[in-house]
Amino acid sequence: MATAAVAVARGAGARGAAATLRGGCGTAARGRPRAGPSRPLCTAPGTVPDRKRYLWERYQEAKRSTDELVPSIMNNLLNPDAIFANNEMSLSDIEIYGFDYDYTLVFYSKHLHTLIFNAARDLLINEHRYPVEIRKYEYDPSFAIRGLHYDVQRAVLMKIDAFHYIQLGTVYRGLSVVPDEEVIEMYEGSHVPLEQMSDFYGKSSHGNTMKQFMDIFSLPEMTLLSCVNEYFLKNNIDYEPVHLYKDVKDSIRDVHIKGIMYRAIEADIEKYICYAEQTRAVLAKLADHGKKMFLITNSPSSFVDKGMRYIVGKDWRDLFDVVIVQAEKPNFFNDKRRPFRKVNEKGVLLWDKIHKLQKGQIYKQGNLYEFLKLTGWRGSKVLYFGDHIYSDLADLTLKHGWRTGAIIPELRSELRIMNTEQYVQTMTWLQTLTGLLEQMQVRPDHDLAADPDWLVRADAGSQRCRVTAGFAGVEKGKKGDERNDQKFLQCPVWKLVPHRPEPDLLPEAPVAICRHLHGVSELPLELRCQPHILPQEDSPAARTSRVV
């Protein structure tokens, strides 16, 4: 609850500035009377010089309001080590706890991704006959993040947001950024329709392949794809992008399937597995309180056994009521045809028919429907933890009503960036400017005859409008007149800005506004030079190397 309170308090601070500016005529900022003219804020002056001064006064007032809010927000920062809840849940109602293994119970060191990258690169050379020169490429842990999309046909890696907009500046062909103009021409804009994107299971209604990488193990795969693409492009080698994607995918898969990764980790377990001293204490406490526990993982039996012995102890199996290995998720959650098989102490598969899942025994494969039938563990009394948003969590919640917990290691570094003063200052200023924009706009039924120098363009079928202000000489005419639009676009004082900018345009809104406001001659030189841009951490190059 403390964490939620902090989050609300922080959000209220940034939004408070915007709300104050939107609050209506004569609303006081932070409980104090406004400085400046006594007329209502939603009434603009008549002449062009007055309008410039009016805009500048509102801008200055918004800037002061932001500067006053930042210190209070800095005193209510988010805890990077906190647990965040998207829904109400009482742990007293949870009777069964489930866990994934990789990156949930066990975390790996930075050496693991280098191991996977090098092994897959060697498989490309030795088994798929790729040029030996690609061996010069090394794994770069800062190149890619989870969640990126890869267009298989065009061989480009990019970030697409939740609204299916391509984030310009994050599109890479090989190791080089694709110019924004080329991206827009390639996709006929920056929006990718839903039907043109593959879902997590690789299906697309239009036959397109836009693969999304959501697994932490996929980071080496994205980097290897880009490195090989880079080699072919730099050496003017004609190649088929679809074949490259398939070969890299197969090589990464073979690193797991052929046991290359498992054998390397087992041979030097201290190098690759991060020891967590509290893991056993947490599991033992749950068991002491009578909670049931189960483990479902795609990793093999011997590998899981050695890892759990290292972080929990030799008796780790006594803590779990059910242990399932090589489950082949996400098929485990959707395929009803595969029965469970028992695995003996030597790792040999037995042919016995399974009528009950016994404590201390290890099982292989199976499916969730059989699991629910044999255990009776259904509904909201089950809480399952995993690191994969889709294969571990989404299906379980949507289809079976389980509670789920997402283990997101990237969140800690993201929160640390969000807690920096530069980030807080920038985001507070961005939200304040958004409120200022909304306040400066005119209702769709504004009387143009009485005030012809304000132009209102109302979007068809909605109340959203766009406004130009602060210039004279616009012909009177109907709303949306093309002649007015042309003159408006040439206006140096105010630029056409969406009433509510789309997500991919939002960071540019304050830059555009300030650029035009800084063109006003009354601005002091030092303010005219202020960039008002996002911090360096949010530059286009940085956005491809971390979650935003």
Short mmCIF file of C-alpha atoms in Angstrom, two decimals, residues 38-295:
data_model
loop_
_atom_site.label_atom_id
_atom_site.label_comp_id
_atom_site.label_asym_id
_atom_site.label_seq_id
_atom_site.Cartn_x
_atom_site.Cartn_y
_atom_site.Cartn_z
CA SER A 38 -6.78 39.85 -14.37
CA ARG A 39 -8.80 38.67 -17.36
CA PRO A 40 -9.88 34.98 -17.43
CA LEU A 41 -7.27 32.62 -18.85
CA CYS A 42 -9.64 31.26 -21.49
CA THR A 43 -10.11 34.71 -23.05
CA ALA A 44 -7.45 35.85 -25.49
CA PRO A 45 -6.61 39.50 -26.22
CA GLY A 46 -7.49 41.09 -29.52
CA THR A 47 -4.37 42.42 -31.26
CA VAL A 48 -1.41 40.45 -32.47
CA PRO A 49 1.13 42.01 -30.03
CA ASP A 50 -1.29 41.41 -27.17
CA ARG A 51 -1.64 37.79 -28.18
CA LYS A 52 2.10 37.28 -28.28
CA ARG A 53 2.40 38.80 -24.83
CA TYR A 54 -0.53 36.71 -23.61
CA LEU A 55 1.02 33.47 -24.88
CA TRP A 56 4.35 34.38 -23.38
CA GLU A 57 2.77 35.16 -19.97
CA ARG A 58 0.97 31.83 -19.92
CA TYR A 59 4.18 30.07 -20.93
CA GLN A 60 6.17 31.76 -18.17
CA GLU A 61 3.49 30.96 -15.61
CA ALA A 62 3.53 27.29 -16.65
CA LYS A 63 7.31 27.24 -16.33
CA ARG A 64 7.18 28.70 -12.82
CA SER A 65 4.53 26.18 -11.81
CA THR A 66 6.71 23.32 -13.04
CA ASP A 67 9.77 24.59 -11.20
CA GLU A 68 7.74 24.76 -7.97
CA LEU A 69 6.41 21.21 -8.35
CA VAL A 70 9.67 19.39 -9.08
CA PRO A 71 11.13 19.54 -5.51
CA SER A 72 7.96 18.02 -4.00
CA ILE A 73 7.96 15.26 -6.60
CA MET A 74 11.61 14.50 -5.87
CA ASN A 75 10.62 13.85 -2.26
CA ASN A 76 8.16 11.13 -3.34
CA LEU A 77 10.17 8.90 -5.66
CA LEU A 78 9.35 5.31 -6.51
CA ASN A 79 11.26 2.51 -4.82
CA PRO A 80 13.16 0.48 -7.48
CA ASP A 81 12.93 -2.62 -5.26
CA ALA A 82 9.18 -2.37 -4.63
CA ILE A 83 6.46 -4.81 -5.69
CA PHE A 84 3.80 -3.21 -7.86
CA ALA A 85 0.21 -4.48 -7.99
CA ASN A 86 -2.11 -3.98 -10.96
CA ASN A 87 -5.06 -5.45 -9.08
CA GLU A 88 -6.26 -5.96 -5.53
CA MET A 89 -5.19 -9.24 -4.00
CA SER A 90 -4.96 -10.60 -0.48
CA LEU A 91 -2.14 -13.11 0.01
CA SER A 92 -4.22 -14.79 2.71
CA ASP A 93 -6.50 -16.01 -0.12
CA ILE A 94 -3.59 -17.62 -2.02
CA GLU A 95 -3.27 -21.34 -1.27
CA ILE A 96 -0.96 -22.46 -4.10
CA TYR A 97 2.22 -20.80 -5.36
CA GLY A 98 3.71 -21.71 -8.74
CA PHE A 99 7.10 -20.77 -10.19
CA ASP A 100 9.01 -20.81 -13.43
CA TYR A 101 12.69 -21.69 -13.09
CA ASP A 102 14.82 -19.55 -15.44
CA TYR A 103 14.90 -15.87 -14.47
CA THR A 104 12.31 -16.49 -11.76
CA LEU A 105 13.78 -18.77 -9.11
CA VAL A 106 17.21 -18.62 -10.73
CA PHE A 107 18.93 -15.55 -12.15
CA TYR A 108 21.91 -15.72 -14.47
CA SER A 109 25.00 -13.56 -14.71
CA LYS A 110 25.95 -11.38 -17.68
CA HIS A 111 28.19 -14.18 -18.97
CA LEU A 112 25.23 -16.32 -20.05
CA HIS A 113 24.13 -14.17 -23.01
CA THR A 114 27.70 -14.01 -24.25
CA LEU A 115 27.82 -17.81 -24.07
CA ILE A 116 24.58 -18.18 -26.07
CA PHE A 117 25.68 -15.60 -28.67
CA ASN A 118 29.08 -17.22 -29.23
CA ALA A 119 27.68 -20.75 -29.39
CA ALA A 120 24.95 -19.79 -31.89
CA ARG A 121 27.42 -17.81 -34.00
CA ASP A 122 29.71 -20.85 -34.18
CA LEU A 123 26.78 -23.06 -35.18
CA LEU A 124 26.00 -20.66 -38.04
CA ILE A 125 29.58 -20.99 -39.26
CA ASN A 126 30.07 -24.72 -38.72
CA GLU A 127 26.64 -26.13 -39.57
CA HIS A 128 24.98 -23.52 -41.78
CA ARG A 129 28.13 -22.56 -43.72
CA TYR A 130 28.01 -18.85 -42.96
CA PRO A 131 31.19 -16.81 -43.59
CA VAL A 132 33.83 -17.34 -40.95
CA GLU A 133 34.34 -13.56 -40.84
CA ILE A 134 31.20 -13.14 -38.72
CA ARG A 135 33.23 -14.53 -35.82
CA LYS A 136 34.70 -11.03 -35.36
CA TYR A 137 31.36 -9.81 -34.00
CA GLU A 138 31.00 -9.91 -30.23
CA TYR A 139 27.91 -9.76 -28.06
CA ASP A 140 26.90 -6.22 -27.04
CA PRO A 141 24.60 -6.32 -23.97
CA SER A 142 23.50 -2.70 -24.54
CA PHE A 143 22.26 -3.17 -28.11
CA ALA A 144 18.78 -4.68 -27.66
CA ILE A 145 15.99 -4.89 -25.12
CA ARG A 146 13.06 -7.24 -24.69
CA GLY A 147 9.88 -6.42 -26.57
CA LEU A 148 11.42 -5.31 -29.88
CA HIS A 149 9.87 -6.41 -33.19
CA TYR A 150 11.77 -7.88 -36.12
CA ASP A 151 10.41 -7.61 -39.65
CA VAL A 152 11.60 -10.86 -41.18
CA GLN A 153 11.07 -9.89 -44.82
CA ARG A 154 12.76 -6.48 -44.51
CA ALA A 155 15.41 -7.56 -41.98
CA VAL A 156 14.86 -4.57 -39.67
CA LEU A 157 14.64 -4.49 -35.89
CA MET A 158 12.45 -1.85 -34.27
CA LYS A 159 10.44 -0.77 -31.27
CA ILE A 160 6.64 -0.66 -31.74
CA ASP A 161 4.57 0.82 -28.94
CA ALA A 162 1.31 -0.43 -27.46
CA PHE A 163 -0.66 1.58 -30.05
CA HIS A 164 1.23 -0.13 -32.93
CA TYR A 165 3.23 2.96 -33.81
CA ILE A 166 6.83 2.47 -34.91
CA GLN A 167 9.08 4.55 -32.68
CA LEU A 168 11.11 6.52 -35.22
CA GLY A 169 14.80 6.53 -34.43
CA THR A 170 14.65 2.97 -33.07
CA VAL A 171 14.58 1.16 -36.43
CA TYR A 172 17.82 -0.72 -37.17
CA ARG A 173 18.98 -2.54 -40.26
CA GLY A 174 22.03 -4.42 -39.16
CA LEU A 175 23.79 -2.21 -36.63
CA SER A 176 22.81 1.07 -38.31
CA VAL A 177 19.77 3.28 -37.76
CA VAL A 178 17.34 3.47 -40.69
CA PRO A 179 16.46 7.12 -41.52
CA ASP A 180 12.96 8.17 -40.50
CA GLU A 181 12.04 9.09 -44.07
CA GLU A 182 12.92 5.62 -45.29
CA VAL A 183 10.90 4.00 -42.49
CA ILE A 184 7.82 6.09 -43.30
CA GLU A 185 8.13 5.24 -46.99
CA MET A 186 8.68 1.56 -46.23
CA TYR A 187 5.59 1.21 -44.02
CA GLU A 188 3.52 4.00 -45.60
CA GLY A 189 3.58 5.87 -42.32
CA SER A 190 4.60 4.96 -38.81
CA HIS A 191 1.57 2.88 -37.86
CA VAL A 192 1.52 -0.91 -38.29
CA PRO A 193 -2.06 -2.28 -38.40
CA LEU A 194 -2.84 -5.11 -36.04
CA GLU A 195 -3.68 -7.56 -38.83
CA GLN A 196 -0.22 -7.07 -40.34
CA MET A 197 1.55 -8.13 -37.15
CA SER A 198 2.22 -11.66 -36.03
CA ASP A 199 1.05 -12.59 -32.57
CA PHE A 200 3.27 -14.32 -30.02
CA TYR A 201 2.63 -17.68 -31.66
CA GLY A 202 3.80 -16.42 -35.07
CA LYS A 203 0.40 -16.18 -36.74
CA SER A 204 -0.68 -13.28 -38.95
CA SER A 205 -3.92 -12.89 -40.86
CA HIS A 206 -2.08 -11.21 -43.76
CA GLY A 207 0.84 -13.62 -43.97
CA ASN A 208 3.31 -11.04 -42.62
CA THR A 209 5.99 -11.98 -40.16
CA MET A 210 6.67 -9.29 -37.55
CA LYS A 211 8.29 -11.32 -34.79
CA GLN A 212 8.29 -9.91 -31.26
CA PHE A 213 11.09 -10.97 -28.92
CA MET A 214 9.74 -11.22 -25.37
CA ASP A 215 12.08 -13.79 -23.80
CA ILE A 216 15.20 -12.69 -21.92
CA PHE A 217 17.02 -15.49 -23.74
CA SER A 218 16.13 -13.75 -27.04
CA LEU A 219 18.54 -10.85 -26.45
CA PRO A 220 21.49 -12.76 -27.98
CA GLU A 221 19.26 -13.77 -30.90
CA MET A 222 18.41 -10.16 -31.77
CA THR A 223 22.04 -9.13 -31.53
CA LEU A 224 23.23 -12.04 -33.69
CA LEU A 225 20.60 -11.29 -36.34
CA SER A 226 21.73 -7.68 -36.51
CA CYS A 227 25.43 -8.58 -36.63
CA VAL A 228 25.02 -11.00 -39.53
CA ASN A 229 22.79 -8.52 -41.35
CA GLU A 230 25.48 -5.90 -40.83
CA TYR A 231 28.16 -8.16 -42.30
CA PHE A 232 26.12 -8.91 -45.43
CA LEU A 233 25.24 -5.25 -45.96
CA LYS A 234 28.78 -3.96 -45.41
CA ASN A 235 30.18 -6.49 -47.90
CA ASN A 236 27.39 -6.05 -50.50
CA ILE A 237 26.41 -9.73 -50.26
CA ASP A 238 23.01 -10.57 -51.69
CA TYR A 239 21.07 -12.74 -49.25
CA GLU A 240 17.53 -13.81 -48.39
CA PRO A 241 16.42 -12.24 -45.06
CA VAL A 242 13.89 -15.01 -44.41
CA HIS A 243 16.61 -17.68 -44.62
CA LEU A 244 18.86 -15.68 -42.30
CA TYR A 245 16.12 -15.36 -39.70
CA LYS A 246 15.38 -19.09 -39.81
CA ASP A 247 19.05 -20.07 -39.57
CA VAL A 248 19.70 -17.78 -36.59
CA LYS A 249 16.51 -18.99 -34.92
CA ASP A 250 17.54 -22.62 -35.42
CA SER A 251 21.05 -21.95 -34.11
CA ILE A 252 19.74 -20.29 -30.94
CA ARG A 253 17.31 -23.19 -30.46
CA ASP A 254 20.11 -25.74 -30.90
CA VAL A 255 22.15 -24.05 -28.18
CA HIS A 256 19.34 -25.13 -25.84
CA ILE A 257 18.14 -28.35 -27.48
CA LYS A 258 21.61 -29.84 -27.96
CA GLY A 259 22.49 -29.05 -24.37
CA ILE A 260 25.36 -26.67 -25.16
CA MET A 261 24.14 -24.04 -22.72
CA TYR A 262 23.15 -26.54 -20.02
CA ARG A 263 26.50 -28.33 -20.05
CA ALA A 264 28.44 -25.05 -19.86
CA ILE A 265 26.41 -23.83 -16.88
CA GLU A 266 26.66 -27.14 -15.04
CA ALA A 267 30.43 -27.15 -15.57
CA ASP A 268 30.87 -23.71 -13.98
CA ILE A 269 27.70 -23.06 -12.03
CA GLU A 270 29.15 -20.26 -9.88
CA LYS A 271 30.10 -18.27 -12.99
CA TYR A 272 26.67 -18.37 -14.60
CA ILE A 273 24.14 -18.56 -11.72
CA CYS A 274 23.72 -15.66 -9.30
CA TYR A 275 23.39 -17.04 -5.80
CA ALA A 276 20.37 -15.67 -3.91
CA GLU A 277 20.56 -16.40 -0.20
CA GLN A 278 16.91 -15.48 0.46
CA THR A 279 15.42 -17.92 -2.04
CA ARG A 280 15.38 -20.87 0.35
CA ALA A 281 14.08 -18.74 3.21
CA VAL A 282 11.09 -17.57 1.13
CA LEU A 283 10.23 -21.07 -0.09
CA ALA A 284 10.62 -22.57 3.39
CA LYS A 285 8.36 -19.88 4.89
CA LEU A 286 5.62 -20.63 2.37
CA ALA A 287 5.88 -24.35 3.10
CA ASP A 288 5.79 -23.75 6.88
CA HIS A 289 2.53 -21.83 6.47
CA GLY A 290 0.92 -24.77 4.72
CA LYS A 291 1.08 -23.37 1.19
CA LYS A 292 1.28 -25.74 -1.77
CA MET A 293 4.06 -25.09 -4.30
CA PHE A 294 4.83 -26.30 -7.80
CA LEU A 295 7.52 -25.72 -10.42
#
